[in-house]
């Protein structure tokens, strides 16, 4: 007697309309069975009828704590996808999340990070991608059925009865509108076809331009975008919730075109025959795809098969993690092009972390140390964050860094034309942690490197930061043509005014100018420069990355920093990729790496970092960061992770304790300093 094959026990989180379609897919799947529904209103009429055989649980948490649920299908409105996917992963549940996976690629990245840590499955529910008709279309494109693909035209739009402010599709706080609700379909298809034409699973556009009509509630009611791909393919995509569109997929090539009507529903929700029309100059050919299985059953089984095989993401042509992230990056650019930021994304509404919890203080993963002149201990790693352009995207990384124990934030007047300071100010106020933070401000960047600029720019910086002082201040560059005493006087005035309440100094200043500035301050009773922010790394910068930059990695510099016990907030502390697979003696495609870091002495250091990393079970970049942390002077590396994975990876360096002998061996390779442990 053979046993029944194992089935995935599904729970549905959020029993709305799309959840009923999914339940039908589970019922007609090979791998799944529906066992429970998590509902915020478990007494709502129709639940038992719409989800026959499933236990109705009181609330979403009850579903996540149910031991008889293996996997959760999330069908709540878009803004809560990230929160509940992260919580589900933390509870050990596999997740299939309705599209879009998150409001932004940043949210999706946080969801993926949680699944990766938990070892659970996470997939985005684009049901059409798992249907055999999709694979057939890709085969036709790859086989050259219409020659070389030049253009893709695709739409998914419908017309609601009218403006309905109470409906989720028009609700700003529920991230309504067409781009997030249905725009992801044509975008994902365009990326799929562009990839197929290049022999890849999918392709990413190098240019995105968008336009839209924003209605009464501020959401996009109809919208279009142009995507240009590196292989020359152009895609025209459109969507809408207030405008019915033809919803035809059209792929145009040099020898004809392919048309598919209502592609998103393939052969039908409950099975049927789909038609792919190939139109050439000699006539029309119809390729039929007969499929009796229910449309939503394909994604149920694809997820189930992945889970049973111990996989964490969909197999192609399902949307794996990189595919989902790429799709959302296009939607992010489309929204940015039309100026659509939902109210729910703004600081006033984003009072919790991405997991829906209040920010936690007291983290100890990143240890703290005393820095002379600072009123509070400073974390041993400082965070730089120039890549974020919205509060909702930047807060994810800021929250995670702070909860790990980080409290030093590196900003500058020039970064992001001021937006980095604005974002940090919003976050500090929103989270109520200004008094726990160490804020670095920088100003007077070339060409505006004059004493009178310091106070003027600091005024603007403090306004952006929503505070009355910075804790550390650096001139961003130096101007040797200006007497150093004028710069010291300007910064000292800000100290006396209470607008700098800790050490000040220079970023990219030479030892000679620092010595001169310190001597002047000591003679005149002014506050003397007490910190630097120069490049410092295991790899020595051979030539400046940018004009006016200064490295402190030479032997003379290290001796000076140690003798002075001068704190250095080190930028490019990991050699800007020199200690990763991007560099190598035979790899010369990256101009900056070759120009700035390539020397036999640096490669020797890299070799030793690789050797030590292999012995420790770490990566060379972890060793490189540990080297900067272990210096015999106060050394605070600036890190610039863009994702939670990158942040967590950097923190692995904190596990490495290097002795003075280790430091000497990594630097010079001297045998008597060889690390043996």
Short mmCIF file of N, CA, C and O in Angstrom, two decimals, residues 32 48 125 149 151 173 210 252 302 343 364 407 433-435 453 511 541 547 551 554 573 604 665:
data_model
loop_
_atom_site.label_atom_id
_atom_site.label_comp_id
_atom_site.label_asym_id
_atom_site.label_seq_id
_atom_site.Cartn_x
_atom_site.Cartn_y
_atom_site.Cartn_z
N UNK A 32 -1.37 20.90 -2.84
CA UNK A 32 -1.82 21.69 -1.71
C UNK A 32 -3.20 21.35 -1.21
O UNK A 32 -4.02 20.76 -1.92
N UNK A 48 -17.38 30.81 5.37
CA UNK A 48 -17.45 29.34 5.34
C UNK A 48 -17.84 28.85 3.95
O UNK A 48 -17.32 27.82 3.48
N UNK A 125 2.98 36.17 -6.56
CA UNK A 125 1.91 35.42 -7.22
C UNK A 125 1.48 36.05 -8.55
O UNK A 125 0.37 36.56 -8.69
N UNK A 149 13.25 40.22 -32.25
CA UNK A 149 12.26 41.06 -31.56
C UNK A 149 12.76 42.50 -31.50
O UNK A 149 13.92 42.76 -31.17
N UNK A 151 10.11 45.17 -30.61
CA UNK A 151 9.22 45.96 -29.76
C UNK A 151 8.19 45.05 -29.09
O UNK A 151 7.80 44.01 -29.65
N UNK A 173 -4.30 55.62 0.80
CA UNK A 173 -3.68 54.94 1.93
C UNK A 173 -3.56 53.43 1.72
O UNK A 173 -2.87 52.75 2.48
N UNK A 210 7.83 57.48 -17.89
CA UNK A 210 6.43 57.22 -17.60
C UNK A 210 5.57 58.47 -17.62
O UNK A 210 6.06 59.59 -17.48
N UNK A 252 6.54 42.40 -31.59
CA UNK A 252 6.85 42.72 -32.98
C UNK A 252 8.30 42.40 -33.29
O UNK A 252 9.22 42.79 -32.56
N UNK A 302 3.51 25.15 -8.33
CA UNK A 302 4.90 25.59 -8.47
C UNK A 302 5.49 25.96 -7.12
O UNK A 302 6.65 25.63 -6.82
N UNK A 343 0.41 58.46 0.38
CA UNK A 343 0.41 59.03 1.72
C UNK A 343 0.95 58.02 2.73
O UNK A 343 1.63 58.40 3.70
N UNK A 364 22.99 45.38 20.63
CA UNK A 364 24.41 45.24 21.00
C UNK A 364 25.24 44.55 19.93
O UNK A 364 26.43 44.29 20.15
N UNK A 407 24.62 53.90 15.87
CA UNK A 407 24.06 55.23 16.18
C UNK A 407 24.84 56.37 15.53
O UNK A 407 24.55 57.54 15.80
N UNK A 433 14.74 59.51 18.26
CA UNK A 433 16.02 59.01 18.75
C UNK A 433 17.17 60.01 18.54
O UNK A 433 18.34 59.62 18.57
N UNK A 434 16.85 61.30 18.39
CA UNK A 434 17.92 62.26 18.17
C UNK A 434 18.94 62.25 19.28
O UNK A 434 20.15 62.35 19.02
N UNK A 435 18.52 62.11 20.53
CA UNK A 435 19.46 62.18 21.65
C UNK A 435 20.30 60.92 21.79
O UNK A 435 21.26 60.89 22.56
N UNK A 453 31.43 79.97 4.08
CA UNK A 453 30.43 79.00 3.61
C UNK A 453 30.04 78.04 4.73
O UNK A 453 28.92 77.52 4.77
N UNK A 511 48.17 65.72 6.70
CA UNK A 511 48.74 65.80 8.06
C UNK A 511 49.28 67.20 8.32
O UNK A 511 49.13 67.74 9.43
N UNK A 541 45.17 53.53 -1.24
CA UNK A 541 44.72 54.25 -2.42
C UNK A 541 45.93 54.86 -3.14
O UNK A 541 46.67 55.66 -2.55
N UNK A 547 38.98 64.13 -7.33
CA UNK A 547 39.92 65.24 -7.06
C UNK A 547 39.78 65.74 -5.62
O UNK A 547 38.68 65.89 -5.10
N UNK A 551 44.20 59.88 1.15
CA UNK A 551 44.24 58.59 1.83
C UNK A 551 45.13 58.67 3.06
O UNK A 551 46.09 59.44 3.09
N UNK A 554 48.99 55.02 4.38
CA UNK A 554 50.44 54.82 4.31
C UNK A 554 51.02 54.63 5.71
O UNK A 554 50.40 54.95 6.73
N UNK A 573 36.42 52.12 3.30
CA UNK A 573 37.22 51.31 4.22
C UNK A 573 37.42 49.89 3.72
O UNK A 573 38.28 49.17 4.24
N UNK A 604 49.22 41.75 -2.69
CA UNK A 604 49.75 40.92 -1.61
C UNK A 604 48.85 40.99 -0.38
O UNK A 604 48.58 39.97 0.27
N UNK A 665 50.91 41.42 9.84
CA UNK A 665 51.02 40.40 8.79
C UNK A 665 50.15 40.75 7.59
O UNK A 665 50.58 40.65 6.44
#
